[in-house]
Amino acid sequence: MTRRRILVINPNSSASVTAAIDDAVAPLRIAGGPEIEVVGLAEGPPGISSQRDADSVVMPLVGRVSRDDADAFVLACFSDPGLHAAREAAGRRPVLGIAECGIFRALMLGERFGVIALSPSSIRRQQRMVRVMGVDSRYAGSWSVGASAAETAGADIRGRLIEAGRALVTQCRADVVVMGCAGMASHRAAIAEAIGVPVIEPAQQAVAAAIGAVLLNT
């Protein structure tokens, strides 16, 4: 029997972000479970920092999904770029966006969630997203760390991520924090320990949901 496969696509071209995502989902590579392949998008920008960046990767993502025979797909960017177009291209195969999955998981763990954002333009996209999802009444807000996606994968950014998470808890009254970039993955445990509330790494949540969808054929 052919082993089933989940393709996780980082829509930017940053190798360090792709590596961070691969490390984050490593615990989900379980015996008997689907293969989890993590790839970058060569056509993508170095990071998704604006709406224009997000829009620019929609058709390359659709093309990649259309050509690939994976059993499920995860779009590993917190803007969920091209999510609905990719779902059309995938047919009945599941396509999961990490923002959607991360936010839904946060709603299970607390009353108000906050998001650690890359930049002010990221905050505007996140505000639109939660409004479209219909969960804005439980959105405490987003807090920018003023960084690129690639910078979040390095060790030097950890202190700023912790400060942002703490501000979301103390100033915005969030009781769950969602990491707003897949490149932040390696910092999740340290942030959670420092701020004392659950911290969601959205790529992990999306891949976990994809595993369930593949194993249950839903």
Tab-separated table of C-alpha atoms in Angstrom:
chain	number	residue	atom	x	y	z
A	1	MET	CA	0.000	0.000	0.000
A	2	THR	CA	1.374	3.412	-0.976
A	3	ARG	CA	2.108	5.595	2.033
A	4	ARG	CA	-0.088	8.679	2.130
A	5	ARG	CA	1.577	12.076	2.014
A	6	ILE	CA	0.928	15.603	3.284
A	7	LEU	CA	2.666	18.427	1.426
A	8	VAL	CA	3.435	21.490	3.554
A	9	ILE	CA	4.189	24.517	1.373
A	10	ASN	CA	6.027	27.555	2.691
A	11	PRO	CA	4.861	30.214	0.178
A	12	ASN	CA	8.030	32.267	0.525
A	13	SER	CA	11.508	31.451	-0.750
A	14	SER	CA	13.328	31.649	2.605
A	15	ALA	CA	15.239	28.420	3.266
A	16	SER	CA	15.537	29.257	6.987
A	17	VAL	CA	11.758	29.587	7.346
A	18	THR	CA	11.197	26.309	5.492
A	19	ALA	CA	13.706	24.615	7.811
A	20	ALA	CA	11.949	26.058	10.887
A	21	ILE	CA	8.620	24.672	9.677
A	22	ASP	CA	10.188	21.275	9.012
A	23	ASP	CA	11.581	21.179	12.561
A	24	ALA	CA	8.238	22.266	14.034
A	25	VAL	CA	6.285	19.445	12.425
A	26	ALA	CA	8.904	16.751	13.153
A	27	PRO	CA	7.029	15.457	16.251
A	28	LEU	CA	4.029	14.754	14.001
A	29	ARG	CA	5.963	12.272	11.873
A	30	ILE	CA	4.552	9.205	13.596
A	31	ALA	CA	4.841	5.503	12.817
A	32	GLY	CA	2.043	4.479	10.487
A	33	GLY	CA	1.073	8.087	9.813
A	34	PRO	CA	1.292	10.004	6.565
A	35	GLU	CA	4.609	11.209	5.219
A	36	ILE	CA	5.046	14.937	5.883
A	37	GLU	CA	7.035	16.774	3.218
A	38	VAL	CA	7.934	20.450	3.718
A	39	VAL	CA	8.919	22.570	0.720
A	40	GLY	CA	9.463	26.237	-0.081
A	41	LEU	CA	8.126	28.125	-3.070
A	42	ALA	CA	10.940	29.226	-5.385
A	43	GLU	CA	8.664	31.773	-7.080
A	44	GLY	CA	7.725	33.373	-3.759
A	45	PRO	CA	9.219	36.519	-2.198
A	46	PRO	CA	11.728	36.227	0.683
A	47	GLY	CA	8.813	36.853	3.072
A	48	ILE	CA	5.102	37.606	2.993
A	49	SER	CA	5.123	41.092	4.502
A	50	SER	CA	2.359	42.853	2.532
A	51	GLN	CA	-0.945	42.106	0.853
A	52	ARG	CA	0.838	42.396	-2.475
A	53	ASP	CA	3.282	39.676	-1.373
A	54	ALA	CA	0.398	37.452	-0.322
A	55	ASP	CA	-1.467	37.991	-3.575
A	56	SER	CA	1.655	37.336	-5.660
A	57	VAL	CA	1.929	33.704	-4.537
A	58	VAL	CA	-1.678	32.664	-5.149
A	59	MET	CA	-1.245	31.332	-8.683
A	60	PRO	CA	2.127	29.643	-7.994
A	61	LEU	CA	0.491	27.902	-5.032
A	62	VAL	CA	-2.477	26.846	-7.145
A	63	GLY	CA	-0.088	25.500	-9.772
A	64	ARG	CA	1.887	23.507	-7.194
A	65	VAL	CA	-1.273	22.006	-5.690
A	66	SER	CA	-2.656	21.162	-9.137
A	67	ARG	CA	0.521	19.331	-10.180
A	68	ASP	CA	1.127	17.398	-6.956
A	69	ASP	CA	-0.483	14.088	-6.002
A	70	ALA	CA	-0.313	14.632	-2.218
A	71	ASP	CA	-3.269	13.457	-0.152
A	72	ALA	CA	-3.498	16.787	1.704
A	73	PHE	CA	-1.850	20.207	1.645
A	74	VAL	CA	-0.906	22.767	4.285
A	75	LEU	CA	-0.269	26.403	3.306
A	76	ALA	CA	2.350	27.432	5.848
A	77	CYS	CA	1.985	31.211	5.876
A	78	PHE	CA	-0.113	33.097	8.421
A	79	SER	CA	-1.792	35.116	5.678
A	80	ASP	CA	-3.322	31.863	4.334
A	81	PRO	CA	-2.607	33.133	0.792
A	82	GLY	CA	-4.614	31.475	-1.958
A	83	LEU	CA	-6.407	29.168	0.492
A	84	HIS	CA	-9.745	29.068	-1.311
A	85	ALA	CA	-8.208	28.943	-4.782
A	86	ALA	CA	-5.954	26.066	-3.674
A	87	ARG	CA	-8.986	24.224	-2.319
A	88	GLU	CA	-10.637	24.514	-5.716
A	89	ALA	CA	-7.478	23.157	-7.362
A	90	ALA	CA	-7.189	20.254	-4.901
A	91	GLY	CA	-10.693	18.969	-5.503
A	92	ARG	CA	-11.720	16.708	-2.633
A	93	ARG	CA	-8.268	16.622	-1.059
A	94	PRO	CA	-7.961	18.726	2.129
A	95	VAL	CA	-6.131	22.062	2.032
A	96	LEU	CA	-5.431	23.625	5.440
A	97	GLY	CA	-4.311	27.183	6.163
A	98	ILE	CA	-2.174	27.677	9.244
A	99	ALA	CA	-3.867	30.914	10.319
A	100	GLU	CA	-7.327	29.386	10.169
A	101	CYS	CA	-6.193	26.286	12.079
A	102	GLY	CA	-4.156	28.232	14.622
A	103	ILE	CA	-6.995	30.625	15.411
A	104	PHE	CA	-9.575	27.852	15.714
A	105	ARG	CA	-7.279	26.001	18.127
A	106	ALA	CA	-6.836	29.177	20.189
A	107	LEU	CA	-10.601	29.491	20.526
A	108	MET	CA	-10.641	26.070	22.201
A	109	LEU	CA	-8.116	27.124	24.835
A	110	GLY	CA	-9.287	30.561	25.942
A	111	GLU	CA	-11.761	33.384	25.615
A	112	ARG	CA	-9.527	35.972	23.923
A	113	PHE	CA	-6.612	35.313	21.604
A	114	GLY	CA	-3.827	37.630	20.501
A	115	VAL	CA	-1.396	37.303	17.613
A	116	ILE	CA	2.326	38.020	17.519
A	117	ALA	CA	2.668	39.820	14.178
A	118	LEU	CA	5.669	40.516	11.989
A	119	SER	CA	4.821	44.128	11.110
A	120	PRO	CA	2.064	46.771	11.105
A	121	SER	CA	0.984	45.635	7.631
A	122	SER	CA	0.660	42.105	8.998
A	123	ILE	CA	-1.659	43.447	11.690
A	124	ARG	CA	-3.979	44.950	9.095
A	125	ARG	CA	-4.234	41.605	7.291
A	126	GLN	CA	-4.889	39.815	10.571
A	127	GLN	CA	-7.641	42.267	11.480
A	128	ARG	CA	-9.337	41.608	8.148
A	129	MET	CA	-8.917	37.869	8.557
A	130	VAL	CA	-10.547	37.614	11.976
A	131	ARG	CA	-13.405	39.807	10.781
A	132	VAL	CA	-14.000	37.561	7.757
A	133	MET	CA	-13.791	34.473	9.973
A	134	GLY	CA	-16.416	35.981	12.268
A	135	VAL	CA	-14.294	35.684	15.420
A	136	ASP	CA	-13.431	39.364	15.932
A	137	SER	CA	-15.385	39.481	19.219
A	138	ARG	CA	-12.769	37.146	20.719
A	139	TYR	CA	-9.746	38.800	19.110
A	140	ALA	CA	-7.671	40.705	21.668
A	141	GLY	CA	-5.383	42.200	19.024
A	142	SER	CA	-1.993	41.760	17.358
A	143	TRP	CA	1.426	43.029	18.431
A	144	SER	CA	4.197	43.676	15.915
A	145	VAL	CA	7.823	42.699	16.451
A	146	GLY	CA	8.996	44.644	13.391
A	147	ALA	CA	10.834	41.750	11.763
A	148	SER	CA	11.023	39.787	8.532
A	149	ALA	CA	9.980	36.148	8.306
A	150	ALA	CA	13.608	35.038	7.985
A	151	GLU	CA	14.619	36.983	11.096
A	152	THR	CA	12.051	35.152	13.217
A	153	ALA	CA	13.808	31.841	12.589
A	154	GLY	CA	16.977	33.065	14.360
A	155	ALA	CA	17.813	33.099	18.057
A	156	ASP	CA	18.252	36.881	18.326
A	157	ILE	CA	14.527	37.591	17.933
A	158	ARG	CA	13.364	35.533	20.917
A	159	GLY	CA	13.388	38.388	23.417
A	160	ARG	CA	11.213	40.557	21.165
A	161	LEU	CA	8.781	37.706	20.643
A	162	ILE	CA	8.477	37.239	24.384
A	163	GLU	CA	7.928	40.973	24.892
A	164	ALA	CA	5.179	40.936	22.251
A	165	GLY	CA	3.500	37.922	23.837
A	166	ARG	CA	3.653	39.531	27.282
A	167	ALA	CA	2.141	42.763	25.929
A	168	LEU	CA	-0.749	40.820	24.385
A	169	VAL	CA	-1.464	39.271	27.787
A	170	THR	CA	-0.975	42.318	30.017
A	171	GLN	CA	-2.182	45.139	27.758
A	172	CYS	CA	-4.629	43.437	25.380
A	173	ARG	CA	-5.934	40.870	27.895
A	174	ALA	CA	-5.304	37.856	25.693
A	175	ASP	CA	-5.388	34.476	27.446
A	176	VAL	CA	-4.040	32.574	24.425
A	177	VAL	CA	-1.329	33.748	22.033
A	178	VAL	CA	-0.955	32.645	18.413
A	179	MET	CA	2.393	32.940	16.652
A	180	GLY	CA	1.769	34.944	13.484
A	181	CYS	CA	4.552	33.540	11.297
A	182	ALA	CA	5.662	29.979	10.622
A	183	GLY	CA	9.286	31.066	11.036
A	184	MET	CA	8.668	31.662	14.764
A	185	ALA	CA	8.116	27.950	15.415
A	186	SER	CA	11.274	27.176	17.405
A	187	HIS	CA	10.423	29.834	20.005
A	188	ARG	CA	7.006	28.501	21.061
A	189	ALA	CA	8.000	26.724	24.274
A	190	ALA	CA	10.188	29.606	25.476
A	191	ILE	CA	7.442	32.164	24.875
A	192	ALA	CA	4.827	30.030	26.650
A	193	GLU	CA	7.076	29.560	29.675
A	194	ALA	CA	7.844	33.282	29.853
A	195	ILE	CA	4.283	34.619	29.538
A	196	GLY	CA	2.337	31.906	31.355
A	197	VAL	CA	-0.469	31.292	28.851
A	198	PRO	CA	-0.875	28.772	26.009
A	199	VAL	CA	1.051	29.656	22.852
A	200	ILE	CA	-0.129	28.192	19.543
A	201	GLU	CA	2.296	27.320	16.738
A	202	PRO	CA	-0.118	27.304	13.775
A	203	ALA	CA	1.854	25.104	11.356
A	204	GLN	CA	1.772	22.296	13.913
A	205	GLN	CA	-1.978	22.708	14.333
A	206	ALA	CA	-2.613	22.663	10.582
A	207	VAL	CA	-0.476	19.581	10.021
A	208	ALA	CA	-2.186	17.814	12.934
A	209	ALA	CA	-5.553	18.604	11.335
A	210	ALA	CA	-4.286	17.356	7.972
A	211	ILE	CA	-3.163	14.067	9.531
A	212	GLY	CA	-6.634	13.569	10.982
A	213	ALA	CA	-8.261	14.410	7.660
A	214	VAL	CA	-6.048	11.947	5.771
A	215	LEU	CA	-6.420	9.094	8.261
A	216	LEU	CA	-10.181	9.546	8.548
A	217	ASN	CA	-10.727	10.298	4.834
A	218	THR	CA	-12.600	13.501	5.654
